[in-house]
Amino acid sequence: MMNSFESVFQSNFKRGAYPFYSHLRKTDPVFAAWEDGEHTTWIVSGYEDVLELLKTYSFIKNQSKVFPNSEGNHDLPLEARVFQHMMLDVDPPDHTRLRKLVQPYFNPKKIQELSPRIEAIADQLIDEMKVKEGVIDLIDDFAFPLPIIVISELLGVPTEDREKFRRWSNTIVSASDNMDTDFQGDVREFIEYLTLLLKEKKENPKDDLISNLVLHEEEGEQLTEDELYSMIILLIIAGHETTVNLIGNGMYALFEHPDQLEKLRMNHSFIETAIEESLRFYSPVDFSTARWSAEDMDFKGKRIKRGDMVLASISSANRDERKFEDAGTFDVTRKPNPHMAFGYGIHFCLGAPLARLEGKIAFEKLLSAFPTMKMVGNHDESNWRDMFLLRGLRGLYVELDA
């Protein structure tokens, strides 16, 4: 049984993650994973404890409020500064201001209007899959292109550049806090790409989200240049990574549980609950991004010091036996299903309505077009990508007409 923080960062961690989470929930739900002499990194694993962590204002996102010497350094290159201004990693009032700028594009009514276009993209991808012979990778051919095309069109970036976004995104979400040469190079390339894109948007604004953000940046009141770059990078990455994982992980869970797959094939009315169960069972986000203790405090029987880093294990909370009956069972009819796959509180995932809609359309289209599709090859726990925060598959190989 793994019992140290180093284990969480090992490339094979996903292989034994769920037994590890179960062990933590039973023995040490607020786990001192790493100590450096002055500060401790904690992993919180129980449902109710994670809920309290995500909603309390005693744990903050902006570490400069705890470590004044880490205040943004404007002498740093832009590729380093953009990660100091991510909406995910700031607190009110900055978080409130940034979220307000993009919220109108992601409200449920606005997202529902995208449904015909998402269906058309899914149909096109399925038509392309139908002409292929033999085994295909459902991630490469469907789960990745669907959400990256959708978010690209919403933002106003060329969809033909999606493979670049995939490479840059993979570099960023796979990196830990050590920014090596490859990381810096890919981020620099991403920034250079955005610089040209923003120049184009300023000269020829369109009816898209990036043009709207550029307008606010030029007004000089709501968005700084660093925040503009940070927001676009975040929206491109978050706008597709979690949905790729939702579709891929969900289909993988269905293939793993043939009885549930058959139940869904026979009755598509279960698709919405199947989406929620996929989000719970193989949560696309394994851990929340870091929070910091703003003060010395007692939390669930542990003494947390000011400056300690605290991580919420979303995947563990969503498998908590005290909250979910038969928590280790994948059930496409599960109701209610109060999972926290999209987080909780002020940082609740902005794109949740879009991810749910894309997942619903993806499941409906795939099950209708390929009613006998089956998974092939040797899929095991080593098939998970090496990412700390997220959970997603390297590939999902299938025969479309079995």
Coordinates of N, CA and C in Angstrom, one line a residue, residues 153-280:
E153 N -14.4 26.7 -31.8 CA -15.4 27.5 -32.5 C -16.0 28.5 -31.5
L154 N -16.2 28.2 -30.3 CA -16.8 29.1 -29.3 C -15.8 30.2 -29.0
L155 N -14.5 29.9 -28.9 CA -13.5 30.9 -28.6 C -13.1 31.7 -29.8
G156 N -13.2 31.1 -31.0 CA -12.8 31.8 -32.2 C -11.4 31.5 -32.6
V157 N -10.9 30.3 -32.4 CA -9.6 29.9 -32.8 C -9.7 28.8 -34.0
P158 N -8.8 28.7 -34.9 CA -8.9 27.8 -36.0 C -8.9 26.4 -35.6
T159 N -9.9 25.6 -36.0 CA -10.0 24.2 -35.6 C -8.9 23.4 -36.2
E160 N -8.3 23.8 -37.3 CA -7.3 23.0 -37.9 C -6.0 23.0 -37.0
D161 N -6.0 23.9 -36.0 CA -4.8 23.9 -35.1 C -5.0 23.0 -33.9
R162 N -6.0 22.2 -33.9 CA -6.3 21.4 -32.7 C -5.2 20.5 -32.3
E163 N -4.4 19.9 -33.2 CA -3.4 19.0 -32.7 C -2.3 19.8 -32.0
K164 N -2.1 21.1 -32.4 CA -1.2 21.9 -31.6 C -1.7 22.1 -30.2
F165 N -3.0 22.4 -30.1 CA -3.6 22.6 -28.7 C -3.4 21.3 -27.9
R166 N -3.6 20.2 -28.6 CA -3.5 18.9 -27.9 C -2.1 18.7 -27.3
R167 N -1.1 19.0 -28.1 CA 0.3 18.9 -27.6 C 0.6 19.9 -26.5
W168 N 0.2 21.1 -26.7 CA 0.5 22.1 -25.6 C -0.2 21.8 -24.4
S169 N -1.5 21.4 -24.5 CA -2.3 21.1 -23.4 C -1.8 19.9 -22.6
N170 N -1.3 18.9 -23.3 CA -0.8 17.7 -22.7 C 0.5 18.0 -21.9
T171 N 1.3 18.9 -22.4 CA 2.5 19.4 -21.7 C 2.1 20.0 -20.4
I172 N 1.1 20.9 -20.5 CA 0.8 21.7 -19.3 C 0.1 20.9 -18.2
V173 N -0.8 20.0 -18.6 CA -1.6 19.2 -17.6 C -0.7 18.1 -17.1
S174 N 0.3 17.7 -17.8 CA 1.1 16.6 -17.3 C 2.3 17.1 -16.5
A175 N 2.5 18.4 -16.4 CA 3.7 18.9 -15.7 C 3.3 19.0 -14.2
S176 N 4.3 18.8 -13.4 CA 4.2 19.1 -12.0 C 4.7 20.5 -11.8
D177 N 5.2 20.9 -10.6 CA 5.6 22.2 -10.4 C 7.0 22.5 -10.8
N178 N 7.7 21.5 -11.4 CA 9.0 21.7 -12.0 C 8.9 22.0 -13.5
M179 N 9.1 23.2 -13.8 CA 8.9 23.6 -15.2 C 10.2 23.4 -16.0
D180 N 10.3 22.2 -16.6 CA 11.5 21.8 -17.3 C 11.6 22.5 -18.7
T181 N 12.7 22.2 -19.4 CA 12.9 22.9 -20.7 C 11.8 22.7 -21.7
D182 N 11.3 21.4 -21.8 CA 10.2 21.1 -22.7 C 9.0 21.9 -22.4
F183 N 8.7 21.9 -21.1 CA 7.5 22.6 -20.6 C 7.6 24.1 -21.1
Q184 N 8.7 24.7 -20.7 CA 8.9 26.2 -21.1 C 8.8 26.4 -22.6
G185 N 9.4 25.5 -23.3 CA 9.4 25.6 -24.8 C 8.0 25.5 -25.4
D186 N 7.2 24.6 -24.9 CA 5.9 24.4 -25.4 C 5.0 25.6 -25.0
V187 N 5.1 26.0 -23.8 CA 4.3 27.2 -23.3 C 4.7 28.4 -24.1
R188 N 6.0 28.6 -24.3 CA 6.5 29.8 -25.1 C 5.9 29.7 -26.5
E189 N 5.8 28.5 -27.1 CA 5.2 28.4 -28.4 C 3.7 28.7 -28.4
F190 N 3.1 28.2 -27.4 CA 1.6 28.5 -27.2 C 1.4 30.0 -27.1
I191 N 2.3 30.7 -26.3 CA 2.1 32.2 -26.1 C 2.4 32.9 -27.5
E192 N 3.4 32.4 -28.2 CA 3.6 33.1 -29.5 C 2.4 32.9 -30.4
Y193 N 1.8 31.7 -30.4 CA 0.6 31.5 -31.2 C -0.5 32.5 -30.8
L194 N -0.7 32.6 -29.5 CA -1.8 33.5 -29.0 C -1.5 34.9 -29.3
T195 N -0.2 35.3 -29.3 CA 0.1 36.7 -29.6 C -0.3 37.1 -31.0
L196 N -0.1 36.2 -32.0 CA -0.5 36.4 -33.3 C -2.0 36.4 -33.4
L197 N -2.6 35.5 -32.7 CA -4.1 35.4 -32.8 C -4.7 36.6 -32.2
L198 N -4.2 37.1 -31.1 CA -4.8 38.3 -30.4 C -4.6 39.6 -31.3
K199 N -3.5 39.6 -32.0 CA -3.3 40.7 -33.0 C -4.3 40.7 -34.1
E200 N -4.6 39.5 -34.6 CA -5.7 39.3 -35.6 C -7.1 39.7 -35.0
K201 N -7.3 39.3 -33.8 CA -8.6 39.7 -33.2 C -8.8 41.2 -32.9
K202 N -7.7 41.8 -32.6 CA -7.8 43.3 -32.4 C -8.0 44.0 -33.7
E203 N -7.5 43.5 -34.8 CA -7.6 44.1 -36.1 C -8.9 43.8 -36.7
N204 N -9.4 42.5 -36.5 CA -10.6 42.0 -37.1 C -11.5 41.3 -36.1
P205 N -12.1 42.0 -35.1 CA -12.9 41.3 -34.1 C -14.1 40.6 -34.7
K206 N -14.4 39.4 -34.2 CA -15.6 38.7 -34.6 C -16.5 38.4 -33.4
D207 N -17.6 37.7 -33.7 CA -18.5 37.4 -32.6 C -18.1 36.1 -31.9
D208 N -17.0 36.2 -31.2 CA -16.5 35.1 -30.5 C -16.0 35.5 -29.1
L209 N -15.7 34.5 -28.3 CA -15.3 34.8 -26.9 C -14.0 35.6 -26.8
I210 N -13.0 35.2 -27.6 CA -11.7 35.8 -27.5 C -11.8 37.3 -28.0
S211 N -12.5 37.6 -29.0 CA -12.7 38.9 -29.5 C -13.4 39.8 -28.3
N212 N -14.3 39.2 -27.6 CA -14.9 39.9 -26.5 C -13.9 40.1 -25.4
L213 N -13.0 39.2 -25.1 CA -12.0 39.4 -24.1 C -11.0 40.4 -24.5
V214 N -10.7 40.5 -25.8 CA -9.7 41.5 -26.3 C -10.3 42.9 -26.1
L215 N -11.6 43.0 -26.3 CA -12.3 44.3 -26.1 C -12.2 44.7 -24.7
H216 N -12.4 43.8 -23.8 CA -12.3 44.2 -22.3 C -10.8 44.5 -22.0
E217 N -9.9 43.8 -22.6 CA -8.5 44.1 -22.3 C -8.1 45.5 -22.8
E218 N -8.6 45.9 -23.9 CA -8.3 47.2 -24.5 C -9.0 48.3 -23.7
E219 N -10.1 48.0 -23.0 CA -10.7 49.0 -22.2 C -9.9 49.3 -21.0
G220 N -9.0 48.4 -20.6 CA -8.1 48.6 -19.5 C -8.6 48.6 -18.1
E221 N -9.9 48.2 -18.0 CA -10.5 48.2 -16.7 C -10.7 46.9 -16.1
Q222 N -11.0 45.9 -16.9 CA -11.3 44.6 -16.3 C -10.3 43.5 -16.5
L223 N -9.4 43.6 -17.5 CA -8.6 42.5 -17.9 C -7.2 43.0 -18.2
T224 N -6.1 42.6 -17.5 CA -4.8 42.9 -17.9 C -4.3 42.0 -19.0
E225 N -3.2 42.3 -19.6 CA -2.6 41.5 -20.7 C -2.3 40.1 -20.2
D226 N -1.7 40.0 -19.0 CA -1.4 38.7 -18.4 C -2.6 37.9 -18.2
E227 N -3.7 38.5 -17.7 CA -5.0 37.8 -17.4 C -5.6 37.4 -18.7
L228 N -5.4 38.1 -19.8 CA -6.0 37.8 -21.1 C -5.4 36.5 -21.6
Y229 N -4.1 36.4 -21.6 CA -3.4 35.2 -22.0 C -3.7 34.0 -21.1
S230 N -3.8 34.3 -19.8 CA -4.1 33.2 -18.8 C -5.5 32.6 -19.1
M231 N -6.4 33.5 -19.3 CA -7.8 33.1 -19.5 C -8.0 32.3 -20.8
I232 N -7.3 32.7 -21.9 CA -7.5 31.9 -23.1 C -6.8 30.6 -23.0
I233 N -5.6 30.5 -22.4 CA -5.0 29.2 -22.2 C -5.9 28.3 -21.3
L234 N -6.4 28.8 -20.3 CA -7.3 28.0 -19.4 C -8.5 27.5 -20.1
L235 N -9.2 28.4 -20.9 CA -10.4 28.0 -21.6 C -10.1 26.9 -22.7
I236 N -9.0 27.1 -23.4 CA -8.6 26.1 -24.4 C -8.4 24.7 -23.7
I237 N -7.6 24.7 -22.6 CA -7.3 23.5 -22.0 C -8.5 22.9 -21.3
A238 N -9.1 23.7 -20.4 CA -10.2 23.2 -19.6 C -11.4 22.9 -20.5
G239 N -11.5 23.6 -21.6 CA -12.6 23.5 -22.5 C -12.7 22.1 -23.2
H240 N -11.6 21.4 -23.2 CA -11.6 20.1 -23.9 C -11.1 19.0 -23.1
E241 N -10.1 19.2 -22.2 CA -9.4 18.1 -21.5 C -10.4 17.3 -20.7
T242 N -11.2 17.9 -19.9 CA -12.1 17.2 -19.0 C -13.2 16.5 -19.8
T243 N -13.7 17.1 -20.9 CA -14.7 16.4 -21.7 C -14.1 15.2 -22.5
V244 N -12.9 15.3 -23.0 CA -12.3 14.2 -23.6 C -12.3 13.0 -22.6
N245 N -11.9 13.3 -21.3 CA -11.9 12.3 -20.3 C -13.3 11.8 -19.9
L246 N -14.3 12.7 -19.9 CA -15.6 12.3 -19.6 C -16.1 11.3 -20.7
I247 N -15.9 11.6 -21.9 CA -16.4 10.6 -23.0 C -15.6 9.4 -23.0
G248 N -14.2 9.5 -22.9 CA -13.4 8.3 -22.9 C -13.6 7.4 -21.7
N249 N -13.5 8.0 -20.5 CA -13.7 7.3 -19.3 C -15.1 6.6 -19.2
G250 N -16.1 7.4 -19.7 CA -17.4 6.9 -19.6 C -17.6 5.7 -20.5
M251 N -17.1 5.7 -21.7 CA -17.2 4.6 -22.6 C -16.4 3.4 -22.1
Y252 N -15.3 3.7 -21.5 CA -14.4 2.6 -20.9 C -15.2 1.9 -19.8
A253 N -15.8 2.7 -18.9 CA -16.6 2.1 -17.9 C -17.8 1.2 -18.4
L254 N -18.4 1.7 -19.5 CA -19.5 0.9 -20.1 C -18.9 -0.4 -20.7
F255 N -17.8 -0.4 -21.3 CA -17.2 -1.6 -21.9 C -16.8 -2.5 -20.7
E256 N -16.3 -2.0 -19.6 CA -16.0 -2.8 -18.5 C -17.2 -3.4 -17.8
H257 N -18.4 -2.9 -18.0 CA -19.6 -3.4 -17.4 C -20.6 -3.6 -18.5
P258 N -20.5 -4.8 -19.1 CA -21.4 -5.1 -20.3 C -22.9 -5.0 -20.0
D259 N -23.2 -5.4 -18.7 CA -24.7 -5.3 -18.4 C -25.2 -3.9 -18.4
Q260 N -24.3 -2.9 -18.0 CA -24.7 -1.5 -18.0 C -24.8 -1.0 -19.4
L261 N -23.8 -1.4 -20.2 CA -23.8 -1.0 -21.6 C -25.0 -1.5 -22.3
E262 N -25.4 -2.7 -22.1 CA -26.6 -3.3 -22.7 C -27.9 -2.5 -22.2
K263 N -27.9 -2.2 -20.9 CA -29.1 -1.5 -20.4 C -29.2 -0.1 -21.1
L264 N -28.1 0.5 -21.3 CA -28.1 1.8 -22.0 C -28.4 1.7 -23.5
R265 N -27.9 0.7 -24.1 CA -28.2 0.4 -25.5 C -29.7 0.2 -25.7
M266 N -30.3 -0.5 -24.8 CA -31.8 -0.8 -24.9 C -32.7 0.4 -24.5
N267 N -32.1 1.3 -23.7 CA -32.9 2.4 -23.2 C -32.1 3.7 -23.1
H268 N -32.1 4.5 -24.2 CA -31.3 5.7 -24.2 C -31.8 6.8 -23.2
S269 N -33.0 6.6 -22.5 CA -33.4 7.5 -21.5 C -32.5 7.5 -20.3
F270 N -31.6 6.5 -20.2 CA -30.7 6.5 -19.1 C -29.4 7.2 -19.4
I271 N -29.3 7.8 -20.5 CA -28.0 8.4 -20.9 C -27.6 9.6 -19.9
E272 N -28.6 10.4 -19.5 CA -28.2 11.5 -18.6 C -27.7 11.0 -17.3
T273 N -28.4 10.0 -16.7 CA -27.9 9.4 -15.5 C -26.5 8.7 -15.7
A274 N -26.4 8.1 -16.9 CA -25.1 7.4 -17.2 C -24.0 8.4 -17.3
I275 N -24.2 9.6 -17.8 CA -23.2 10.7 -17.8 C -22.8 11.0 -16.4
E276 N -23.8 11.2 -15.5 CA -23.5 11.6 -14.1 C -22.7 10.4 -13.4
E277 N -23.0 9.2 -13.7 CA -22.3 8.1 -13.1 C -20.9 7.9 -13.7
S278 N -20.7 8.3 -14.9 CA -19.4 8.3 -15.5 C -18.5 9.3 -14.8
L279 N -19.1 10.5 -14.6 CA -18.4 11.5 -13.9 C -18.0 11.1 -12.5
R280 N -18.9 10.4 -11.8 CA -18.6 9.9 -10.4 C -17.6 8.8 -10.4

